[in-house]
mmCIF file of C-alpha atoms in Angstrom:
data_model
loop_
_atom_site.group_PDB
_atom_site.id
_atom_site.type_symbol
_atom_site.label_atom_id
_atom_site.label_comp_id
_atom_site.label_asym_id
_atom_site.label_seq_id
_atom_site.Cartn_x
_atom_site.Cartn_y
_atom_site.Cartn_z
ATOM 1 C CA MET A 1310 -193.530 188.985 67.479
ATOM 2 C CA ARG A 1311 -195.213 187.155 64.582
ATOM 3 C CA LEU A 1312 -193.953 189.863 62.212
ATOM 4 C CA LEU A 1313 -190.376 189.417 63.432
ATOM 5 C CA LEU A 1314 -190.680 185.632 63.074
ATOM 6 C CA LEU A 1315 -191.972 186.033 59.517
ATOM 7 C CA ILE A 1316 -189.081 188.346 58.589
ATOM 8 C CA ALA A 1317 -186.581 185.828 59.990
ATOM 9 C CA VAL A 1318 -188.133 182.985 57.991
ATOM 10 C CA ILE A 1319 -188.057 185.021 54.777
ATOM 11 C CA ALA A 1320 -184.393 185.934 55.382
ATOM 12 C CA ALA A 1321 -183.489 182.289 55.987
ATOM 13 C CA ILE A 1322 -185.237 181.203 52.798
ATOM 14 C CA ALA A 1323 -183.460 183.929 50.822
ATOM 15 C CA ALA A 1324 -180.093 182.884 52.235
ATOM 16 C CA LEU A 1325 -180.811 179.264 51.387
ATOM 17 C CA CYS A 1326 -181.752 180.204 47.826
ATOM 18 C CA THR A 1327 -178.551 182.216 47.451
ATOM 19 C CA GLN A 1328 -176.478 179.293 48.740
ATOM 20 C CA ARG A 1329 -178.260 176.891 46.381
ATOM 21 C CA ALA A 1330 -177.613 179.266 43.463
ATOM 22 C CA GLU A 1331 -173.941 179.501 44.389
ATOM 23 C CA ALA A 1332 -173.603 175.743 44.740
ATOM 24 C CA ALA A 1333 -175.097 175.262 41.279
ATOM 25 C CA MET A 1334 -172.643 177.617 39.583
ATOM 26 C CA THR A 1335 -169.785 176.501 37.391
ATOM 27 C CA LEU A 1336 -166.817 178.568 36.273
ATOM 28 C CA THR A 1337 -165.413 177.864 32.813
ATOM 29 C CA ALA A 1338 -162.055 179.532 32.296
ATOM 30 C CA ASN A 1339 -161.500 179.004 28.552
ATOM 31 C CA GLY A 1340 -158.281 177.096 29.171
ATOM 32 C CA LEU A 1341 -156.885 179.907 31.316
ATOM 33 C CA LEU A 1342 -155.092 181.465 28.373
ATOM 34 C CA PRO A 1343 -154.105 185.090 29.058
ATOM 35 C CA TYR A 1344 -155.509 187.843 26.858
ATOM 36 C CA PRO A 1345 -154.085 191.346 26.288
ATOM 37 C CA VAL A 1346 -155.608 194.123 28.360
ATOM 38 C CA GLY A 1347 -158.089 196.117 26.288
ATOM 39 C CA SER A 1348 -158.453 193.455 23.603
ATOM 40 C CA THR A 1349 -160.703 190.448 23.088
ATOM 41 C CA THR A 1350 -158.139 188.782 20.837
ATOM 42 C CA GLY A 1351 -155.565 186.411 22.185
ATOM 43 C CA PRO A 1352 -154.223 184.430 23.789
ATOM 44 C CA LEU A 1353 -150.646 185.518 24.467
ATOM 45 C CA VAL A 1354 -147.679 184.584 26.623
ATOM 46 C CA PRO A 1355 -147.635 187.424 29.171
ATOM 47 C CA ILE A 1356 -144.485 189.226 30.253
ATOM 48 C CA GLU A 1357 -143.748 188.948 33.956
ATOM 49 C CA HIS A 1358 -145.096 191.722 36.204
ATOM 50 C CA THR A 1359 -147.365 193.149 33.522
ATOM 51 C CA GLU A 1360 -151.147 193.292 33.620
ATOM 52 C CA THR A 1361 -153.042 190.725 31.586
ATOM 53 C CA ARG A 1362 -156.384 188.979 32.065
ATOM 54 C CA PHE A 1363 -158.225 185.670 31.768
ATOM 55 C CA LYS A 1364 -161.434 185.104 29.837
ATOM 56 C CA PHE A 1365 -164.114 183.248 31.795
ATOM 57 C CA THR A 1366 -167.767 182.178 31.708
ATOM 58 C CA LEU A 1367 -169.816 181.910 34.897
ATOM 59 C CA THR A 1368 -172.974 179.776 34.701
ATOM 60 C CA ALA A 1369 -175.819 179.544 37.255
ATOM 61 C CA ASN A 1370 -178.542 176.976 36.680
ATOM 62 C CA GLY A 1371 -181.231 178.786 38.666
ATOM 63 C CA ALA A 1372 -181.665 176.220 41.434
ATOM 64 C CA ALA A 1373 -183.008 178.994 43.642
ATOM 65 C CA GLY A 1374 -185.655 179.882 41.086
ATOM 66 C CA ALA A 1375 -185.887 181.960 37.955
ATOM 67 C CA GLY A 1376 -184.568 185.487 38.285
ATOM 68 C CA SER A 1377 -182.339 184.748 41.270
ATOM 69 C CA PRO A 1378 -179.593 187.405 41.437
ATOM 70 C CA VAL A 1379 -175.983 186.283 41.275
ATOM 71 C CA THR A 1380 -173.469 188.834 42.459
ATOM 72 C CA GLY A 1381 -169.847 188.548 43.457
ATOM 73 C CA TYR A 1382 -166.342 188.610 42.026
ATOM 74 C CA VAL A 1383 -164.197 186.396 39.835
ATOM 75 C CA CYS A 1384 -160.587 186.575 40.979
ATOM 76 C CA ALA A 1385 -157.317 185.283 39.535
ATOM 77 C CA VAL A 1386 -155.157 183.773 42.270
ATOM 78 C CA ASP A 1387 -151.526 182.772 41.825
ATOM 79 C CA GLU A 1388 -149.113 181.330 44.350
ATOM 80 C CA ASN A 1389 -148.534 184.737 45.934
ATOM 81 C CA ARG A 1390 -151.782 186.649 46.101
ATOM 82 C CA TYR A 1391 -155.219 187.573 44.853
ATOM 83 C CA ASN A 1392 -155.223 189.915 41.902
ATOM 84 C CA PRO A 1393 -157.776 192.680 41.324
ATOM 85 C CA CYS A 1394 -161.152 190.974 40.886
ATOM 86 C CA ALA A 1395 -163.825 191.344 38.214
ATOM 87 C CA PRO A 1396 -167.280 192.220 39.611
ATOM 88 C CA VAL A 1397 -170.105 189.944 38.447
ATOM 89 C CA ALA A 1398 -173.869 190.638 38.404
ATOM 90 C CA PHE A 1399 -176.464 188.638 36.474
ATOM 91 C CA SER A 1400 -179.600 186.554 36.996
ATOM 92 C CA ALA A 1401 -180.023 182.789 37.189
ATOM 93 C CA PRO A 1402 -180.552 180.803 35.131
ATOM 94 C CA GLY A 1403 -177.965 182.332 32.818
ATOM 95 C CA ASN A 1404 -174.366 182.917 31.857
ATOM 96 C CA TYR A 1405 -171.926 185.743 32.488
ATOM 97 C CA HIS A 1406 -168.897 186.316 30.273
ATOM 98 C CA GLY A 1407 -165.999 188.440 31.454
ATOM 99 C CA PHE A 1408 -162.285 188.943 31.971
ATOM 100 C CA ALA A 1409 -160.464 188.582 35.299
ATOM 101 C CA PRO A 1410 -157.374 190.827 35.730
ATOM 102 C CA TRP A 1411 -154.037 189.169 36.463
ATOM 103 C CA LEU A 1412 -150.650 190.675 37.300
ATOM 104 C CA ALA A 1413 -148.285 188.065 35.877
ATOM 105 C CA PRO A 1414 -145.764 186.687 38.412
ATOM 106 C CA ASP A 1415 -142.073 185.938 37.859
ATOM 107 C CA ALA A 1416 -141.193 184.312 34.537
ATOM 108 C CA ALA A 1417 -141.705 180.560 34.523
ATOM 109 C CA ALA A 1418 -142.301 177.710 32.118
ATOM 110 C CA SER A 1419 -145.493 176.894 33.992
ATOM 111 C CA ALA A 1420 -146.832 179.510 36.410
ATOM 112 C CA PRO A 1421 -149.790 178.208 38.454
ATOM 113 C CA VAL A 1422 -152.945 180.299 38.491
ATOM 114 C CA GLN A 1423 -156.465 179.727 39.754
ATOM 115 C CA LEU A 1424 -159.805 181.428 39.077
ATOM 116 C CA LYS A 1425 -162.269 181.621 41.954
ATOM 117 C CA PHE A 1426 -165.783 182.940 42.365
ATOM 118 C CA CYS A 1427 -166.085 185.020 45.520
ATOM 119 C CA PRO A 1428 -169.509 186.124 46.839
ATOM 120 C CA SER A 1429 -167.814 189.082 48.495
ATOM 121 C CA LYS A 1430 -164.622 190.910 47.631
ATOM 122 C CA PRO A 1431 -161.686 188.974 49.141
ATOM 123 C CA GLY A 1432 -158.693 190.215 51.028
ATOM 124 C CA ALA A 1433 -155.101 189.885 49.880
ATOM 125 C CA LEU A 1434 -154.428 186.342 51.121
ATOM 126 C CA ILE A 1435 -155.066 183.304 48.958
ATOM 127 C CA ASP A 1436 -156.738 181.367 51.810
ATOM 128 C CA ASP A 1437 -159.562 183.916 52.061
ATOM 129 C CA VAL A 1438 -162.665 181.966 53.156
ATOM 130 C CA SER A 1439 -165.082 184.223 51.276
ATOM 131 C CA CYS A 1440 -164.275 182.496 47.973
ATOM 132 C CA VAL A 1441 -166.055 179.370 46.806
ATOM 133 C CA ALA A 1442 -163.433 176.810 45.848
ATOM 134 C CA THR A 1443 -165.974 174.398 44.348
ATOM 135 C CA VAL A 1444 -166.372 176.617 41.286
ATOM 136 C CA ALA A 1445 -162.659 177.336 40.863
ATOM 137 C CA ALA A 1446 -160.742 176.546 37.687
ATOM 138 C CA PHE A 1447 -157.055 175.764 38.105
ATOM 139 C CA THR A 1448 -154.245 175.348 35.596
ATOM 140 C CA SER A 1449 -150.906 176.933 34.705
ATOM 141 C CA THR A 1450 -149.576 179.154 31.963
ATOM 142 C CA PRO A 1451 -146.100 180.150 30.716
ATOM 143 C CA VAL A 1452 -144.813 183.605 31.642
ATOM 144 C CA SER A 1453 -141.969 185.273 29.735
ATOM 145 C CA ALA A 1454 -139.267 187.774 30.694
ATOM 146 C CA GLN A 1455 -137.599 190.588 28.777
ATOM 147 C CA PHE A 1456 -133.860 191.216 28.687
ATOM 148 C CA GLY A 1457 -131.545 193.833 27.289
ATOM 149 C CA VAL A 1458 -127.767 193.919 26.893
ATOM 150 C CA SER A 1459 -125.337 196.807 26.808
ATOM 151 C CA ILE A 1460 -121.614 197.271 26.496
ATOM 152 C CA ALA A 1461 -121.154 199.439 29.579
ATOM 153 C CA GLY A 1462 -117.422 200.094 29.677
ATOM 154 C CA ILE A 1463 -114.091 199.510 27.949
ATOM 155 C CA GLY A 1464 -110.695 199.074 29.575
ATOM 156 C CA ILE A 1465 -107.618 199.888 27.456
ATOM 157 C CA GLU A 1466 -104.273 198.500 28.539
ATOM 158 C CA HIS A 1467 -102.704 199.244 25.148
ATOM 159 C CA THR A 1468 -104.108 200.856 22.012
ATOM 160 C CA ARG A 1469 -103.872 199.327 18.530
ATOM 161 C CA ALA A 1470 -102.559 202.570 17.072
ATOM 162 C CA VAL A 1471 -99.384 204.165 18.372
ATOM 163 C CA HIS A 1472 -101.442 206.694 20.303
ATOM 164 C CA ASN A 1473 -105.230 207.138 20.174
ATOM 165 C CA ASP A 1474 -107.756 204.634 18.892
ATOM 166 C CA THR A 1475 -110.972 205.964 17.344
ATOM 167 C CA ILE A 1476 -113.362 203.508 18.944
ATOM 168 C CA ALA A 1477 -116.571 202.167 17.412
ATOM 169 C CA VAL A 1478 -118.806 199.452 18.875
ATOM 170 C CA THR A 1479 -121.148 196.959 17.232
ATOM 171 C CA ILE A 1480 -123.461 194.777 19.326
ATOM 172 C CA LEU A 1481 -126.193 192.482 18.020
ATOM 173 C CA GLY A 1482 -128.279 189.559 19.200
ATOM 174 C CA GLY A 1483 -131.615 188.408 20.501
ATOM 175 C CA GLY A 1484 -133.690 185.381 21.361
ATOM 176 C CA PHE A 1485 -132.979 184.163 17.835
ATOM 177 C CA ALA A 1486 -136.452 183.553 16.575
ATOM 178 C CA SER A 1487 -134.865 185.098 13.489
ATOM 179 C CA LYS A 1488 -131.387 186.166 12.440
ATOM 180 C CA PRO A 1489 -130.563 189.722 13.561
ATOM 181 C CA VAL A 1490 -130.331 192.149 10.658
ATOM 182 C CA CYS A 1491 -128.080 195.181 11.010
ATOM 183 C CA THR A 1492 -128.321 198.502 9.218
ATOM 184 C CA GLN A 1493 -126.849 201.914 9.876
ATOM 185 C CA VAL A 1494 -130.013 202.715 11.869
ATOM 186 C CA PRO A 1495 -129.941 201.202 15.404
ATOM 187 C CA SER A 1496 -132.654 198.678 16.250
ATOM 188 C CA ALA A 1497 -133.639 196.422 19.124
ATOM 189 C CA ALA A 1498 -131.468 193.674 17.605
ATOM 190 C CA CYS A 1499 -128.421 195.637 16.478
ATOM 191 C CA VAL A 1500 -126.361 198.757 17.034
ATOM 192 C CA GLN A 1501 -123.735 198.992 14.301
ATOM 193 C CA GLY A 1502 -120.596 201.139 14.413
ATOM 194 C CA ALA A 1503 -121.535 203.370 17.353
ATOM 195 C CA LEU A 1504 -118.730 205.908 17.652
ATOM 196 C CA GLU A 1505 -117.311 206.441 21.156
ATOM 197 C CA GLY A 1506 -114.549 208.958 20.367
ATOM 198 C CA ASN A 1507 -110.744 208.968 20.464
ATOM 199 C CA HIS A 1508 -109.098 207.292 23.462
ATOM 200 C CA ASN A 1509 -105.691 206.343 24.753
ATOM 201 C CA ASN A 1510 -104.869 203.885 27.536
ATOM 202 C CA GLY A 1511 -107.337 203.961 30.411
ATOM 203 C CA SER A 1512 -111.039 203.318 30.693
ATOM 204 C CA LEU A 1513 -114.228 204.784 29.291
ATOM 205 C CA LEU A 1514 -117.958 204.526 29.744
ATOM 206 C CA VAL A 1515 -119.829 203.434 26.634
ATOM 207 C CA GLN A 1516 -122.987 205.380 25.842
ATOM 208 C CA ASN A 1517 -124.503 204.062 22.649
ATOM 209 C CA ALA A 1518 -124.232 200.253 22.580
ATOM 210 C CA LYS A 1519 -127.522 198.896 23.943
ATOM 211 C CA ILE A 1520 -129.872 196.311 22.429
ATOM 212 C CA GLY A 1521 -133.170 194.799 23.504
ATOM 213 C CA PRO A 1522 -135.715 194.072 24.734
ATOM 214 C CA PHE A 1523 -135.611 190.358 23.927
ATOM 215 C CA THR A 1524 -138.579 188.296 25.086
ATOM 216 C CA VAL A 1525 -137.762 184.771 26.226
ATOM 217 C CA THR A 1526 -140.005 182.141 27.779
ATOM 218 C CA PRO A 1527 -138.535 179.480 30.073
ATOM 219 C CA GLY A 1528 -138.877 176.028 28.574
ATOM 220 C CA GLN A 1529 -139.902 177.315 25.145
ATOM 221 C CA ASN A 1530 -137.333 179.429 23.340
ATOM 222 C CA GLY A 1531 -134.301 179.011 25.583
ATOM 223 C CA ALA A 1532 -132.485 182.179 26.485
ATOM 224 C CA PHE A 1533 -130.608 184.524 24.180
ATOM 225 C CA ARG A 1534 -127.241 185.208 22.597
ATOM 226 C CA PHE A 1535 -125.353 188.273 21.497
ATOM 227 C CA GLY A 1536 -122.119 189.229 19.807
ATOM 228 C CA PHE A 1537 -119.960 192.336 20.053
ATOM 229 C CA ALA A 1538 -117.052 193.925 18.225
ATOM 230 C CA VAL A 1539 -115.041 196.941 19.334
ATOM 231 C CA TYR A 1540 -112.733 198.313 16.651
ATOM 232 C CA ASN A 1541 -110.458 201.202 15.754
ATOM 233 C CA ILE A 1542 -111.743 203.036 12.674
ATOM 234 C CA GLY A 1543 -109.992 206.417 12.652
ATOM 235 C CA ASP A 1544 -107.924 206.418 9.440
ATOM 236 C CA GLY A 1545 -110.531 208.124 7.275
ATOM 237 C CA TYR A 1546 -113.017 206.431 4.941
ATOM 238 C CA SER A 1547 -115.612 207.506 2.461
ATOM 239 C CA THR A 1548 -119.194 206.985 3.591
ATOM 240 C CA SER A 1549 -119.644 203.995 1.309
ATOM 241 C CA VAL A 1550 -116.442 202.290 2.453
ATOM 242 C CA TYR A 1551 -117.212 203.026 6.108
ATOM 243 C CA ASN A 1552 -120.690 201.536 5.724
ATOM 244 C CA GLU A 1553 -119.260 198.508 3.946
ATOM 245 C CA LEU A 1554 -116.709 197.891 6.708
ATOM 246 C CA THR A 1555 -119.207 198.192 9.558
ATOM 247 C CA SER A 1556 -121.716 196.031 7.676
ATOM 248 C CA ASN A 1557 -119.054 193.378 7.163
ATOM 249 C CA VAL A 1558 -118.296 193.378 10.894
ATOM 250 C CA SER A 1559 -121.939 192.891 11.860
ATOM 251 C CA GLY A 1560 -122.469 190.331 9.090
ATOM 252 C CA ILE A 1561 -119.590 188.171 10.321
ATOM 253 C CA LEU A 1562 -120.880 188.377 13.905
ATOM 254 C CA SER A 1563 -124.423 187.521 12.841
ATOM 255 C CA ASP A 1564 -123.244 184.524 10.811
ATOM 256 C CA ALA A 1565 -121.133 183.306 13.746
ATOM 257 C CA LEU A 1566 -124.086 183.523 16.135
ATOM 258 C CA THR A 1567 -126.299 181.616 13.708
ATOM 259 C CA GLU A 1568 -123.599 178.971 13.230
ATOM 260 C CA GLN A 1569 -123.274 178.690 16.991
ATOM 261 C CA ILE A 1570 -126.947 177.801 17.245
ATOM 262 C CA VAL A 1571 -126.961 175.320 14.354
ATOM 263 C CA LEU A 1572 -123.617 173.561 14.812
ATOM 264 C CA GLY A 1573 -122.737 174.166 18.450
ATOM 265 C CA ASP A 1574 -120.268 176.429 20.184
ATOM 266 C CA SER A 1575 -117.052 174.633 19.196
ATOM 267 C CA ALA A 1576 -117.814 175.062 15.476
ATOM 268 C CA ILE A 1577 -117.156 178.815 15.544
ATOM 269 C CA ALA A 1578 -114.314 179.057 18.059
ATOM 270 C CA GLY A 1579 -111.856 181.536 16.532
ATOM 271 C CA PRO A 1580 -112.442 181.935 12.757
ATOM 272 C CA TYR A 1581 -114.907 184.834 12.971
ATOM 273 C CA THR A 1582 -112.435 186.968 14.937
ATOM 274 C CA GLU A 1583 -109.740 186.527 12.284
ATOM 275 C CA GLN A 1584 -112.250 187.227 9.539
ATOM 276 C CA ILE A 1585 -112.904 190.604 11.135
ATOM 277 C CA ASN A 1586 -109.179 191.258 11.593
ATOM 278 C CA HIS A 1587 -108.562 190.578 7.873
ATOM 279 C CA LEU A 1588 -111.147 193.019 6.526
ATOM 280 C CA LYS A 1589 -109.891 195.940 4.409
ATOM 281 C CA TRP A 1590 -108.810 198.166 7.279
ATOM 282 C CA LYS A 1591 -106.552 201.155 6.633
ATOM 283 C CA GLY A 1592 -103.581 202.269 8.698
ATOM 284 C CA CYS A 1593 -103.728 200.864 12.229
ATOM 285 C CA ASP A 1594 -107.471 200.246 12.195
ATOM 286 C CA GLY A 1595 -109.062 196.919 13.045
ATOM 287 C CA PRO A 1596 -110.669 194.917 15.866
ATOM 288 C CA LEU A 1597 -109.870 195.578 19.513
ATOM 289 C CA ALA A 1598 -112.285 193.159 21.238
ATOM 290 C CA VAL A 1599 -114.612 190.631 19.599
ATOM 291 C CA GLY A 1600 -116.728 187.934 21.230
ATOM 292 C CA LEU A 1601 -119.939 185.929 21.408
ATOM 293 C CA VAL A 1602 -121.964 185.403 24.583
ATOM 294 C CA GLY A 1603 -124.693 182.820 24.995
ATOM 295 C CA PHE A 1604 -127.172 182.155 27.785
ATOM 296 C CA PHE A 1605 -128.364 178.706 26.843
ATOM 297 C CA ASP A 1606 -130.754 178.109 29.730
ATOM 298 C CA THR A 1607 -133.268 180.774 30.692
ATOM 299 C CA THR A 1608 -133.184 179.666 34.318
ATOM 300 C CA GLU A 1609 -129.497 180.612 34.469
ATOM 301 C CA VAL A 1610 -129.997 184.221 33.470
ATOM 302 C CA LEU A 1611 -133.178 184.481 35.561
ATOM 303 C CA ALA A 1612 -131.288 183.313 38.639
ATOM 304 C CA LYS A 1613 -128.464 185.770 38.019
ATOM 305 C CA THR A 1614 -130.869 188.708 37.754
ATOM 306 C CA ASN A 1615 -133.327 187.779 40.520
ATOM 307 C CA ALA A 1616 -131.721 189.950 43.194
ATOM 308 C CA THR A 1617 -131.280 193.288 41.430
ATOM 309 C CA GLY A 1618 -132.557 192.870 37.881
ATOM 310 C CA ALA A 1619 -129.090 193.093 36.332
ATOM 311 C CA TYR A 1620 -125.559 191.867 36.550
ATOM 312 C CA ASP A 1621 -122.217 192.986 35.122
ATOM 313 C CA VAL A 1622 -119.562 190.809 33.499
ATOM 314 C CA VAL A 1623 -115.921 191.839 33.066
ATOM 315 C CA THR A 1624 -114.394 189.996 30.127
ATOM 316 C CA PRO A 1625 -110.812 188.763 29.847
ATOM 317 C CA SER A 1626 -108.398 190.774 27.692
ATOM 318 C CA TYR A 1627 -108.594 190.498 23.906
ATOM 319 C CA HIS A 1628 -105.547 190.547 21.629
ATOM 320 C CA PHE A 1629 -105.227 190.922 17.846
ATOM 321 C CA LYS A 1630 -102.169 191.102 15.644
ATOM 322 C CA SER A 1631 -101.811 194.733 14.605
ATOM 323 C CA GLN A 1632 -100.319 196.045 11.362
ATOM 324 C CA THR A 1633 -96.595 196.643 10.942
ATOM 325 C CA GLY A 1634 -95.585 200.083 12.165
ATOM 326 C CA CYS A 1635 -98.545 200.398 14.581
ATOM 327 C CA GLY A 1636 -98.634 199.843 18.311
ATOM 328 C CA LEU A 1637 -98.193 196.476 19.912
ATOM 329 C CA SER A 1638 -101.156 194.122 19.677
ATOM 330 C CA PRO A 1639 -104.096 195.909 21.337
ATOM 331 C CA ASP A 1640 -105.007 194.880 24.875
ATOM 332 C CA TYR A 1641 -108.691 195.603 25.616
ATOM 333 C CA ASN A 1642 -111.347 194.246 27.940
ATOM 334 C CA LEU A 1643 -115.054 195.024 28.279
ATOM 335 C CA VAL A 1644 -117.785 195.312 30.855
ATOM 336 C CA TYR A 1645 -121.195 194.207 29.586
ATOM 337 C CA ASP A 1646 -124.501 194.433 31.439
ATOM 338 C CA VAL A 1647 -127.359 191.970 31.213
ATOM 339 C CA ILE A 1648 -130.532 193.803 32.236
ATOM 340 C CA ARG A 1649 -133.786 192.054 33.081
ATOM 341 C CA MET A 1650 -136.065 194.773 31.797
ATOM 342 C CA SER A 1651 -139.208 193.107 33.169
ATOM 343 C CA TRP A 1652 -137.746 192.668 36.668
ATOM 344 C CA ARG A 1653 -139.448 194.004 39.801
ATOM 345 C CA PRO A 1654 -138.275 193.926 43.433
ATOM 346 C CA ALA A 1655 -139.299 191.019 45.615
ATOM 347 C CA GLY A 1656 -142.859 191.466 46.877
ATOM 348 C CA TYR A 1657 -143.957 193.578 43.909
ATOM 349 C CA GLY A 1658 -147.720 193.465 43.471
ATOM 350 C CA THR A 1659 -148.465 191.788 46.799
#
């Protein structure tokens, strides 16, 4: 009986020491700035639904006595769930430095996140009682999203030429941290002069006119803009003249997008389309559909892509004065897709 009583007393003292050690701990979260996985450099603005991590320091002052073990988990908690937790094991008094994993939630200007120390591994719910809130660090961090754009389809009511148009597509744009530069080699910011074949009246699926990803952060760098030009270019050109024509098309579009940002939308209404129509086209060649599209508020495009990750837009018809002896003015419309490349279905990661 005395032996059992002694064991119980020792266990109670040990539990008390553990509690005192836990109560004396502080969690410093280094500003809760996310760091890339696999790197100690940072911080960064994470992309939604990707894995990142938070740097932290856990300190125990040794209230339970020198050499007291401290074990548990440091967990990142956002408004939806616990994330995978980082195991912790060290002795008090002392410090422990580590990184807590975090699966970034939906893009936001200020996504709330909390770091907690948990003596035992928690469940999935954020109200798990096993975690010690008194050593939690709480703040918020921006989370970005990635978007892409494609010209998905073309509708032809009337060609520019008498019969077939040889269709090429240029599309360029971005978040406009810098002006998009176009070359004959496609890039994330520009596809220039993508050939789609010979077509008469009807419709066609476009295969080669996709740009992105563009990374945008709500409340920081707005949304994004892009421009497109569909044109007939079937009359026969040398390589140098062809390259000059397609470069002129993308250059005019790029300048118009930049002007739109600097001077406002009304400053570029119309002139850039006529500039393209008055390039040195041969025969019945020239523009078929030209336009600029701007998403000026990130929340707008986020809301439109929340359900499925993408949405399609059918443009009105475009008309340009064709050359004498060609078909009537061309009548074209487009379908473009805005794709939220970082999107995940509702409940992802829970």
